[in-house]
Amino acid sequence: MRLLTHNMLSSNIKGVTNGFPLRIEVEKVVEKQVDLSPAFLRNMFSKIEWKALVDASHSFGYAELPEQADASMLDSEDFLRKFHHALLELHLEEGALICPETGRRFPVSKGIPNMLLHEDECIMMTVDKLKTTDPPSPQIPGIGLAREKALDGYSKAVEGIAKVKMKIMSKRKQKFIIWLARNTKSSREPQQVNLERCTS
Amino acid sequence: MWYLCVFYHRLLDYRKAEVESLSHLFGASDVEEENDKAHSLEWRLPQHHHPDSPFHFVNLPSEDIARKIANRSILVKGMYEVWGEGDSYEELEESVKSFPEERKLPYLDSESSFKINVDSFGKALTFQEQNQRMQALNFIPFKGRVNLKNPDHKFWLMETDDSGSNNGLPPIVQRRIFFGREIGGADRKLIPTYQLKSRTYLGPTAMDAEMAFLMANQALATPGKLVYDPFVGTGSILVGAAHFGAMTMGADIDIRVVRDGRGPDCNVWSNFKQYGLSMPIALLRADNNLPPWRTGLKEMFDAIICDPPYGVRAGGRKSGGRKLLKGAVSPYVVPDDKRTDHIPSTAPYSLVECVHDLLDLASRMLVMGGRLVFFFPVLREDDCVVVNNYPEHECFKLISASEQILSSRYSRVLLTMVKISPYTKEIAEAARIKHMEFKENHLKWLEDGNLHSAVFSPADSKSSAGDEGKLSKDPKPKYRGKYV
């Protein structure tokens, strides 16, 4: 896991309000060479939480980054190289990320952080409960409209699927009925058919 | 300037979309001008040509842009400056002669080398026929040397003709001949290099190399950009983006795939190493349903490309457990001593919810003008796609939808969307409520959006299908349309 990833991740356990930045528990850090791309670094610079990056690089034992940084420093080759090294070349191979609020350990093994939550850590409330305990913030104007719009877009997609499916199914069912009628008229024993297959 | 753009005759829906995306990438359209024109080009069909014909004229601002587009593309066989065209060779001669001399002469001088290719669409020409046609071009004053291996200028003589049966190709009304100078063409050698059978680590739904490149082109992958795939699997889609120099990042809910693979030399990393590509910036295990991004993080990625699990060949999973979401059991507490090695349960992830989460994630995490490129399945009825109810989101504008037929029952459509407006609080709130509703009505969504049953339900009874099949069978192979 590179520090760029660390800079993006937070603990999303229910009830945690500020799960960023995650503390780093270091077991093994490796350095991997990455080609320096100034364009990419410039692209990323504005999106990075600088303080979190500096603190994280300290926990890896890298103290070259300045405490403060602004976009003008990107013109300096030296700064770019340090930024590049901290952001992309230092890898946490084994260790863990620790939620600052709850102390929950997200293990990092073979360089892959495991951010999946346990059952009791994600919200499992029903919508009714949500409405009573956590109403949609009324202070935001236009929420009703935005919501309606959003619902429209998604449900349209699923309605499309359902509609075509119904059509296909009903057609198949009709064909099946014709086929059944034809076959039962003949002298042969009607073949055994599974009605459920056609209706389900 | 109009150029003749000849495509490989495959993936018909993807051809124009690819050229349009690449023209955007290479600055053919005005970037400032974010209107409908910004993402499309002017196209013209040659006279009498079927819309599916591989021959198209396209209007591009300069030869340089045309060359860049052609060389980066996957489906453009060649981009040509047409010197002449006609229904017969006499007409062609007239047409070439009337083409301005000053535009011909620089390519005919004695210092340069050249080569003439003779090609035909829909039938094969013998060596003698090719030679005959080449010799008939002696009215053009070629002064340069012939160099078949590495010529400075390549000229193409292309012919379309109705050769009786069209072998499933688009119908041809009248013979048409083109003569032109090649400007550029796709490097199809990429495809055998990257083909899946040479890949060390493969999953059941690994994306075909050609398609992965097309997706990367739709996403405008270039050096300096960050591309994310939330359903990374074996990384087959990101390989395409990495080839074009983009930085890549991937997440998957299945930790065995992203972390372990099939050993130290057979995992997602090795798939990139194999081709000498730069490794993904990050791979992580995360649930697309509950993404772990920090609160303030937004407009991080330049593109998101993925093939979401649609539940036909592989189904998606999300956190939660079947029984939990059904409400059969209440959320249980994991005992403290079992926490470290606990494996959280997962539940099936319906396509609709998956697309909802994807759109929400993309609207938040994409930069303005960033692209979301993903496959969306569509059920087919007989021979036509009935509805195009593609997902919509107010932050996005759909700029292309390209169908790829997978079976007679269903196809998948590659949707390319551009982020046109920022992610607002209202949208975030609406998405959060919707997220809860999905949790509540987990089973209903799973049932309604289930494609598996529609795609795999038993076929029509034999007799009726057989009768119709025989009656409609034409001895001549018909035009197969998109089944190329």
XYZ file of C-alpha atoms in Angstrom:
684
model
C 0.000 0.000 0.000
C 1.396 3.377 -1.031
C 0.891 6.565 0.909
C -1.324 7.873 -1.862
C -3.794 5.119 -0.989
C -3.417 5.846 2.699
C -4.265 9.457 1.966
C -7.552 8.424 0.394
C -8.751 5.860 2.906
C -10.682 6.283 6.097
C -12.486 4.045 8.512
C -16.127 3.893 7.494
C -17.383 2.023 10.545
C -20.868 3.131 11.558
C -20.894 5.914 14.091
C -17.338 6.985 13.333
C -17.402 10.635 12.383
C -13.754 11.220 11.672
C -12.026 8.072 10.549
C -9.232 9.943 8.815
C -6.265 9.728 8.873
C -5.773 6.099 9.755
C -2.812 5.403 12.002
C -0.193 3.185 10.440
C 1.165 0.142 12.242
C 4.375 -0.766 10.437
C 5.695 -4.302 10.224
C 7.501 -4.172 6.925
C 8.092 -1.298 4.539
C 9.581 -1.847 1.110
C 10.733 0.637 -1.484
C 9.632 0.108 -5.054
C 10.981 2.219 -7.852
C 8.333 4.063 -9.838
C 9.004 6.310 -12.835
C 8.592 9.927 -11.896
C 5.771 11.627 -13.749
C 5.546 15.364 -12.996
C 2.157 15.565 -14.730
C 0.723 12.928 -12.428
C 2.194 14.551 -9.317
C 0.749 17.926 -10.268
C -2.588 16.245 -10.882
C -2.499 14.616 -7.424
C -1.055 17.483 -5.397
C -4.288 19.442 -5.040
C -6.169 16.317 -3.951
C -3.788 15.271 -1.212
C -4.231 16.019 2.488
C -0.720 17.276 2.994
C -0.514 16.939 6.769
C -1.725 13.343 6.676
C 0.912 12.543 4.062
C 3.697 14.123 6.127
C 2.638 12.282 9.291
C 2.326 9.004 7.436
C 5.764 9.401 5.881
C 7.166 9.997 9.376
C 5.751 6.694 10.533
C 7.720 5.087 7.702
C 10.840 6.862 8.941
C 10.981 9.320 6.034
C 11.380 12.879 7.287
C 12.297 14.804 4.141
C 8.896 16.311 3.410
C 8.285 19.918 4.510
C 5.494 20.465 7.044
C 3.773 22.916 4.755
C 3.516 22.842 1.007
C 1.814 24.852 -1.680
C 1.433 24.503 -5.407
C 4.340 26.837 -6.195
C 6.770 24.280 -4.766
C 5.881 21.890 -7.566
C 8.314 23.743 -9.805
C 11.227 22.590 -7.711
C 12.743 19.359 -8.963
C 13.964 18.487 -5.507
C 10.519 18.874 -3.990
C 8.939 16.807 -6.771
C 11.365 13.978 -6.166
C 10.676 13.936 -2.424
C 6.942 14.155 -2.967
C 7.151 11.348 -5.524
C 9.201 9.180 -3.199
C 6.818 9.627 -0.277
C 3.645 9.310 -2.294
C 4.476 6.422 -4.596
C 7.695 4.639 -3.755
C 7.227 3.758 -0.094
C 5.119 0.653 0.355
C 3.581 -0.763 3.450
C 3.951 -4.448 2.647
C 2.859 -5.869 6.014
C 1.181 -4.052 8.864
C -2.150 -2.477 9.625
C -4.217 0.675 9.442
C -5.797 1.691 12.734
C -9.041 3.599 13.005
C -8.277 6.739 15.052
C -11.627 6.623 16.852
C -12.344 2.988 17.572
C -8.899 1.429 17.303
C -10.200 -1.121 14.773
C -7.330 -2.776 12.931
C -7.555 -2.987 9.141
C -4.820 -5.460 8.247
C -2.458 -4.857 5.341
C -0.916 -8.019 3.987
C 1.093 -8.503 0.817
C 0.582 -4.790 0.273
C -3.202 -5.060 0.091
C -5.255 -3.222 2.714
C -8.371 -5.094 3.734
C -11.039 -2.454 4.235
C -14.029 -4.790 4.494
C -16.154 -4.229 7.581
C -17.488 -6.845 9.955
C -21.224 -7.403 10.245
C -21.609 -5.334 13.378
C -19.675 -2.423 11.929
C -21.849 -1.561 8.978
C -25.253 0.010 9.230
C -27.960 -2.629 9.263
C -30.875 -0.421 10.136
C -34.128 -0.626 8.313
C -35.502 2.356 6.453
C -38.278 2.860 9.030
C -35.704 3.094 11.755
C -33.693 5.459 9.668
C -36.662 7.742 9.261
C -37.254 7.947 13.002
C -33.685 8.146 14.158
C -31.976 9.952 11.335
C -34.340 11.928 9.156
C -33.069 13.193 5.804
C -31.595 16.561 6.677
C -34.446 19.023 6.071
C -32.120 22.002 6.174
C -30.907 21.223 2.674
C -33.288 22.871 0.222
C -34.280 21.011 -2.877
C -33.587 17.617 -1.363
C -36.970 16.252 -2.313
C -36.510 17.101 -5.951
C -32.947 15.814 -6.154
C -34.053 12.595 -4.539
C -36.919 12.127 -6.922
C -34.641 12.714 -9.860
C -32.120 10.217 -8.590
C -34.756 7.583 -7.938
C -36.139 8.122 -11.399
C -32.847 7.469 -13.095
C -32.099 4.239 -11.296
C -35.549 2.754 -11.268
C -35.907 3.430 -14.971
C -32.994 1.133 -15.568
C -34.428 -1.685 -13.521
C -37.904 -1.202 -14.938
C -36.428 -1.656 -18.380
C -34.983 -4.992 -17.413
C -38.178 -6.119 -15.718
C -40.311 -5.087 -18.676
C -38.330 -6.927 -21.296
C -38.113 -9.911 -19.047
C -41.886 -9.982 -18.678
C -42.302 -9.721 -22.425
C -39.904 -12.535 -23.104
C -41.480 -14.682 -20.470
C -45.028 -14.133 -21.626
C -44.094 -14.867 -25.227
C -42.395 -18.048 -24.251
C -45.390 -18.969 -22.173
C -47.750 -18.444 -25.113
C -45.625 -20.535 -27.404
C -45.576 -23.172 -24.752
C -49.362 -23.186 -24.478
C -49.713 -23.626 -28.249
C -47.181 -26.373 -28.185
C -48.944 -28.029 -25.279
C -52.303 -27.908 -27.064
C -50.840 -29.375 -30.216
C -49.178 -32.162 -28.355
C -52.109 -33.114 -26.220
C -54.357 -33.448 -29.273
C -52.173 -36.066 -30.839
C -52.623 -39.665 -29.909
C -49.296 -39.793 -28.168
C -49.053 -39.461 -24.459
C -48.554 -35.828 -23.597
C -45.019 -35.312 -22.605
C -44.312 -34.518 -19.069
C -43.681 -30.857 -18.685
C -42.720 -28.703 -15.869
C -45.120 -25.798 -15.772
C -43.091 -24.018 -13.196
C -40.170 -23.645 -15.518
C -42.208 -21.471 -17.793
C -43.887 -19.334 -15.223
C -41.006 -18.714 -12.912
C -10.726 18.380 -43.909
C -12.443 15.167 -44.919
C -10.570 11.893 -44.549
C -11.590 8.409 -45.529
C -11.716 6.272 -42.422
C -11.795 2.534 -43.071
C -12.612 0.289 -40.149
C -12.001 -3.335 -39.394
C -15.318 -5.006 -39.921
C -16.026 -5.912 -36.321
C -17.640 -4.401 -33.220
C -19.642 -2.096 -35.472
C -21.121 0.035 -32.701
C -17.740 0.800 -31.211
C -16.053 2.195 -34.300
C -17.308 5.766 -34.487
C -17.420 6.127 -30.709
C -13.738 5.242 -30.514
C -12.721 7.772 -33.175
C -14.834 10.447 -31.511
C -13.299 9.789 -28.101
C -9.794 9.862 -29.503
C -10.477 13.048 -31.427
C -11.520 14.583 -28.120
C -8.311 13.328 -26.554
C -6.134 14.771 -29.312
C -7.930 18.069 -29.267
C -9.922 17.901 -32.467
C -12.940 19.436 -30.813
C -12.884 22.614 -28.839
C -12.479 21.593 -25.231
C -13.858 24.870 -23.920
C -17.033 24.352 -25.810
C -18.859 21.822 -23.632
C -21.927 21.334 -25.746
C -23.294 18.443 -27.750
C -20.794 19.065 -30.517
C -17.850 18.648 -28.187
C -18.119 14.879 -28.184
C -19.084 14.085 -31.748
C -17.643 14.462 -35.214
C -19.069 15.034 -38.644
C -19.454 11.766 -40.563
C -20.452 11.062 -44.133
C -21.080 7.759 -45.871
C -19.783 7.090 -49.373
C -22.521 7.000 -51.982
C -24.770 3.902 -51.823
C -23.009 2.578 -48.741
C -24.854 0.767 -45.987
C -24.464 2.463 -42.557
C -22.563 -0.593 -41.336
C -20.071 -0.361 -44.182
C -16.445 -0.108 -43.061
C -15.947 2.929 -45.286
C -16.729 6.304 -43.735
C -15.666 9.854 -44.378
C -14.862 11.864 -41.299
C -14.175 15.561 -40.908
C -11.052 16.244 -38.844
C -9.176 19.516 -38.343
C -5.740 18.333 -39.429
C -3.743 15.456 -40.813
C -1.710 15.352 -37.636
C -4.806 14.711 -35.531
C -6.046 12.142 -38.025
C -2.721 10.298 -37.762
C -2.749 10.351 -33.969
C -6.301 9.035 -33.867
C -5.624 6.279 -36.358
C -2.413 5.123 -34.714
C -3.875 4.981 -31.240
C -7.166 3.357 -32.252
C -7.965 -0.343 -32.245
C -10.678 -0.493 -34.898
C -9.412 1.929 -37.565
C -7.768 -0.070 -40.331
C -6.576 3.090 -41.946
C -7.149 6.793 -42.275
C -6.626 8.023 -45.857
C -6.382 11.221 -47.828
C -8.534 10.315 -50.807
C -7.038 11.230 -54.165
C -9.898 9.870 -56.164
C -12.952 7.644 -56.137
C -15.386 6.313 -58.647
C -17.759 3.551 -59.713
C -15.327 2.341 -62.363
C -11.619 2.585 -63.100
C -12.248 5.205 -65.790
C -14.102 7.359 -63.319
C -11.345 6.818 -60.761
C -8.722 7.994 -63.263
C -10.698 11.166 -63.968
C -11.117 11.794 -60.288
C -7.442 11.276 -59.423
C -6.376 13.506 -62.302
C -8.605 16.306 -61.059
C -7.180 16.097 -57.532
C -4.981 19.204 -57.044
C -1.425 18.618 -58.266
C 0.179 20.515 -55.424
C -1.286 18.042 -52.960
C -0.088 15.039 -54.923
C 3.407 16.049 -55.975
C 5.111 16.127 -52.533
C 4.372 12.410 -52.214
C 5.484 11.437 -55.711
C 8.992 12.932 -55.832
C 12.034 10.880 -56.750
C 13.626 11.139 -53.304
C 10.929 9.139 -51.545
C 9.960 5.487 -51.577
C 6.441 4.203 -51.878
C 4.238 1.147 -51.906
C 0.803 0.457 -53.332
C -1.585 -1.871 -51.533
C -4.586 -3.307 -53.315
C -7.424 -4.262 -51.046
C -11.029 -5.243 -51.542
C -13.899 -5.552 -49.129
C -16.076 -8.637 -49.351
C -13.970 -10.670 -51.749
C -10.369 -11.703 -52.240
C -8.353 -10.583 -55.260
C -5.787 -12.892 -56.764
C -2.213 -11.793 -57.200
C -2.741 -11.300 -60.958
C -5.840 -9.194 -60.385
C -3.937 -7.052 -57.901
C -1.074 -6.557 -60.329
C -3.449 -5.658 -63.135
C -5.079 -3.000 -61.015
C -1.752 -1.590 -59.924
C -0.524 -1.332 -63.508
C -3.712 0.480 -64.452
C -2.565 3.257 -62.138
C 0.266 4.222 -64.504
C -1.434 7.540 -65.195
C -0.120 8.701 -61.808
C 3.464 9.960 -62.215
C 5.191 7.966 -59.465
C 8.857 8.957 -59.502
C 10.023 7.452 -56.235
C 11.486 4.022 -55.603
C 9.335 1.084 -54.654
C 9.958 -0.165 -51.142
C 7.684 -2.910 -49.946
C 9.042 -3.262 -46.431
C 9.437 0.258 -45.180
C 8.056 2.820 -47.607
C 7.816 6.546 -46.925
C 4.362 6.740 -48.417
C 1.727 4.038 -48.657
C -0.998 4.245 -51.244
C -4.117 2.158 -51.140
C -6.453 1.099 -53.870
C -9.637 -0.176 -52.274
C -12.572 -1.722 -53.976
C -16.004 -2.751 -52.825
C -17.982 -4.899 -55.182
C -21.123 -6.955 -55.160
C -19.721 -10.404 -55.736
C -23.033 -12.267 -55.859
C -23.415 -13.407 -52.287
C -22.423 -11.032 -49.585
C -21.439 -13.635 -46.999
C -23.145 -11.841 -44.173
C -21.490 -8.531 -44.971
C -23.426 -5.295 -45.475
C -25.207 -5.290 -48.852
C -23.423 -3.462 -51.648
C -25.527 -1.608 -54.203
C -22.812 -0.499 -56.521
C -19.128 -1.030 -57.069
C -17.001 1.735 -55.590
C -13.258 2.249 -55.874
C -11.104 4.487 -53.711
C -7.513 5.544 -54.169
C -5.742 7.372 -51.377
C -2.635 7.982 -49.364
C -2.421 6.326 -45.974
C -2.102 8.655 -43.007
C -2.148 6.097 -40.224
C -3.698 2.902 -38.974
C -4.274 0.852 -35.843
C -1.505 -1.218 -34.394
C -3.352 -4.518 -34.250
C -0.203 -6.314 -33.106
C -1.204 -5.189 -29.639
C -4.018 -7.671 -29.583
C -2.001 -10.885 -30.048
C 0.568 -9.509 -27.583
C -2.029 -8.905 -24.918
C -4.423 -11.718 -25.761
C -5.909 -13.492 -22.798
C -4.462 -16.885 -23.556
C -0.992 -15.543 -22.943
C -2.008 -13.917 -19.664
C -0.693 -15.715 -16.585
C -3.508 -14.915 -14.198
C -7.051 -15.185 -15.503
C -10.475 -15.142 -13.918
C -13.742 -16.425 -15.362
C -14.802 -12.989 -16.581
C -11.434 -11.508 -17.551
C -11.950 -8.780 -20.144
C -10.813 -9.513 -23.664
C -7.716 -7.505 -24.624
C -9.295 -5.783 -27.623
C -12.261 -4.687 -25.530
C -9.998 -3.522 -22.703
C -8.141 -1.277 -25.152
C -11.410 0.069 -26.502
C -12.535 0.848 -22.965
C -9.236 2.584 -22.236
C -9.681 4.661 -25.389
C -13.220 5.577 -24.380
C -11.890 6.612 -20.977
C -9.173 8.752 -22.641
C -6.387 7.012 -20.717
C -3.087 8.895 -21.074
C 0.036 9.395 -18.983
C -0.563 11.526 -15.900
C -4.144 10.360 -15.418
C -5.465 8.141 -12.671
C -7.888 5.406 -13.687
C -9.904 3.374 -11.190
C -11.668 0.039 -11.503
C -13.910 -0.797 -8.533
C -14.368 -4.411 -9.706
C -10.781 -5.061 -10.631
C -10.660 -8.860 -10.413
C -7.575 -9.995 -12.280
C -6.919 -6.479 -13.568
C -7.694 -7.238 -17.196
C -9.369 -3.867 -17.828
C -6.644 -1.863 -16.136
C -4.012 -3.571 -18.291
C -5.464 -1.728 -21.281
C -5.369 1.616 -19.485
C -1.850 0.992 -18.183
C -0.673 0.236 -21.711
C -1.644 3.763 -22.695
C 0.358 5.127 -19.777
C -2.348 5.900 -17.224
C -1.804 5.254 -13.528
C -4.221 2.605 -12.341
C -5.958 1.723 -9.128
C -8.266 -1.172 -8.394
C -10.489 -2.566 -5.698
C -12.328 -5.830 -5.311
C -14.365 -7.434 -2.577
C -12.720 -10.809 -3.105
C -9.439 -10.683 -1.219
C -8.189 -13.953 -2.666
C -8.151 -12.446 -6.131
C -6.439 -9.136 -5.339
C -4.027 -10.344 -2.669
C -3.124 -13.941 -3.364
C -3.934 -14.802 -6.947
C -2.525 -18.236 -7.698
C 0.873 -17.747 -6.165
C 3.779 -15.320 -6.230
C 4.110 -15.317 -10.034
C 0.482 -15.566 -10.908
C -1.497 -12.651 -9.544
C -2.734 -9.228 -10.541
C 0.772 -7.723 -10.222
C 2.271 -10.369 -12.469
C -0.246 -9.547 -15.196
C 1.239 -6.054 -15.396
C 4.815 -7.234 -15.003
C 4.343 -9.666 -17.886
C 3.932 -6.807 -20.357
C 6.418 -4.459 -18.725
C 3.665 -2.077 -17.666
C 3.880 0.067 -14.588
C 2.188 -1.593 -11.629
C -1.137 -0.350 -10.332
C -0.705 2.456 -7.817
C -2.928 0.563 -5.441
C -4.957 -2.554 -5.117
C -7.233 -2.859 -2.172
C -10.003 -4.951 -0.838
C -13.077 -2.847 -0.438
C -16.800 -3.143 -0.897
C -18.229 -0.940 -3.632
C -21.377 -0.783 -1.522
C -19.505 0.760 1.419
C -16.523 2.512 -0.116
C -13.758 3.399 2.364
C -12.887 6.829 0.950
C -12.368 9.671 3.389
C -15.195 12.171 3.732
C -13.633 15.155 2.030
C -12.210 13.170 -0.857
C -13.703 14.006 -4.215
C -12.728 14.525 -7.850
C -9.833 12.119 -7.435
C -9.978 9.963 -10.553
C -9.768 11.008 -14.177
C -11.713 7.977 -15.297
C -13.518 4.986 -13.868
C -13.702 1.942 -16.105
C -15.262 -1.314 -15.097
C -17.326 -4.318 -15.998
C -19.760 -4.592 -13.097
C -20.972 -8.061 -12.175
C -24.381 -8.417 -13.790
C -25.242 -11.730 -12.295
C -25.201 -13.772 -15.493
C -21.739 -15.267 -15.585
C -20.649 -13.918 -12.237
C -22.677 -12.266 -9.525
C -21.595 -9.399 -7.341
C -21.233 -9.568 -3.574
C -21.579 -6.924 -0.919
C -21.182 -6.819 2.835
C -24.082 -7.985 4.847
C -25.007 -11.659 4.805
C -28.190 -13.021 3.315
C -29.981 -13.602 6.570
C -28.963 -10.253 7.955
C -30.453 -8.368 5.054
C -33.579 -10.481 5.063
C -34.027 -9.547 8.690
C -34.106 -13.203 9.716
C -31.325 -12.597 12.190
C -30.387 -9.390 13.849
C -26.889 -7.991 13.428
C -24.634 -9.966 15.702
C -21.612 -8.791 17.550
C -18.326 -10.431 16.706
C -16.631 -11.568 19.920
C -13.449 -9.650 20.612
C -11.173 -12.673 20.615
C -12.392 -13.696 17.152
C -12.073 -10.287 15.553
C -8.667 -10.590 13.972
C -9.391 -13.501 11.664
C -13.084 -12.963 11.282
C -14.382 -13.366 7.745
C -17.337 -11.033 7.258
C -20.309 -12.543 5.503
C -21.422 -11.225 2.140
C -24.703 -11.190 0.302
C -25.571 -11.121 -3.396
C -25.329 -7.651 -4.903
C -28.088 -6.845 -7.342
C -27.161 -5.189 -10.597
C -29.350 -2.166 -9.935
C -27.818 -1.488 -6.562
C -24.398 -2.031 -8.047
C -25.058 0.512 -10.807
C -26.511 2.940 -8.280
C -23.381 2.688 -6.152
C -21.178 2.976 -9.201
C -22.902 6.138 -10.413
C -22.802 7.644 -6.939
C -19.131 6.824 -6.527
C -18.283 8.105 -9.986
C -20.220 11.338 -9.600
C -18.282 12.034 -6.433
C -14.841 10.769 -7.316
C -14.470 11.788 -10.952
C -12.975 15.113 -11.949
C -15.194 17.407 -14.003
C -15.138 16.147 -17.556
C -13.911 12.787 -16.276
C -15.340 9.687 -17.869
C -17.245 6.739 -16.507
C -17.012 3.775 -18.872
C -18.847 0.600 -17.974
C -20.779 -2.302 -19.398
C -24.502 -2.569 -18.859
C -26.431 -5.705 -19.838
C -29.523 -5.518 -22.021
C -32.003 -8.288 -22.710
C -32.658 -8.876 -26.377
C -35.917 -9.770 -27.922
C -35.689 -11.702 -31.176
C -33.452 -9.563 -33.312
C -33.816 -6.110 -31.920
C -33.007 -4.371 -28.728
C -36.327 -3.060 -27.519
C -35.633 -0.426 -24.958
C -32.624 1.588 -24.164
C -33.285 2.383 -20.577
C -29.765 3.084 -19.630
C -29.009 4.322 -16.142
C -29.069 8.072 -15.768
C -27.545 10.442 -13.295
C -27.809 14.190 -13.226
C -24.062 14.610 -12.963
C -23.491 12.645 -16.148
C -24.152 12.914 -19.826
C -24.220 9.758 -21.878
C -22.066 10.223 -24.954
C -21.970 6.782 -26.453
C -23.638 3.405 -26.091
C -22.090 0.560 -28.035
C -23.719 -2.818 -28.116
C -21.921 -6.120 -28.155
C -24.136 -9.118 -28.685
C -23.365 -11.971 -26.319
C -26.162 -14.428 -27.089
C -29.600 -14.384 -28.645
C -30.974 -13.540 -25.223
C -28.757 -10.727 -24.084
C -26.073 -8.303 -25.030
C -23.948 -5.835 -23.184
C -23.662 -2.171 -23.949
C -20.545 -0.164 -23.294
C -21.765 3.122 -21.854
C -19.503 6.145 -21.851
C -20.581 9.000 -19.629
C -18.975 12.359 -19.037
C -19.270 14.195 -15.749
C -20.893 17.527 -16.541
C -21.897 18.909 -13.166
C -20.395 18.749 -9.678
C -21.479 16.447 -6.894
C -23.716 18.401 -4.545
C -24.978 17.839 -1.013
C -28.470 17.134 -2.344
C -27.220 14.382 -4.604
C -25.186 12.880 -1.781
C -28.206 12.893 0.510
C -30.453 11.360 -2.124
C -27.897 8.634 -2.722
C -27.677 7.910 1.003
C -31.424 7.456 1.283
C -31.459 5.280 -1.784
C -28.665 3.232 -0.290
C -30.823 2.538 2.758
C -33.790 1.630 0.607
C -31.679 -0.909 -1.199
C -30.766 -2.434 2.136
C -34.399 -2.567 3.141
C -35.722 -4.050 -0.073
C -32.723 -6.224 -0.712
C -34.704 -9.231 -1.890
C -37.079 -7.323 -4.134
C -34.265 -5.684 -6.062
C -32.459 -8.935 -6.346
C -35.541 -10.563 -7.821
C -36.574 -7.764 -10.192
C -33.179 -7.176 -11.644
C -32.233 -10.800 -11.946
C -30.893 -11.401 -15.407
C -29.722 -14.915 -14.783
C -33.171 -16.458 -15.065
C -33.969 -14.514 -18.245
C -30.728 -15.496 -19.909
C -30.599 -19.092 -18.824
C -34.248 -20.116 -18.574
C -35.010 -23.152 -20.748
C -35.465 -22.399 -24.422
C -38.774 -22.490 -26.269
C -40.218 -25.925 -26.790
C -38.518 -27.727 -29.590
C -41.391 -28.160 -32.015
C -42.500 -24.555 -32.359
C -38.995 -23.216 -32.574
C -38.088 -25.891 -35.084
C -41.014 -25.109 -37.411
C -40.319 -21.421 -37.494
C -36.639 -21.996 -37.810
C -37.078 -24.104 -40.936
C -39.534 -21.721 -42.595
C -37.426 -18.666 -42.081
C -34.234 -20.320 -43.161
C -32.891 -18.705 -46.263
C -30.418 -20.673 -48.366
C -28.378 -17.527 -48.934
C -26.484 -16.209 -45.952
C -28.205 -13.016 -44.947
C -26.625 -9.843 -43.705
C -25.771 -10.538 -40.124
C -25.651 -6.988 -38.850
C -23.898 -6.706 -35.578
C -23.239 -10.437 -35.378
C -19.906 -9.963 -37.090
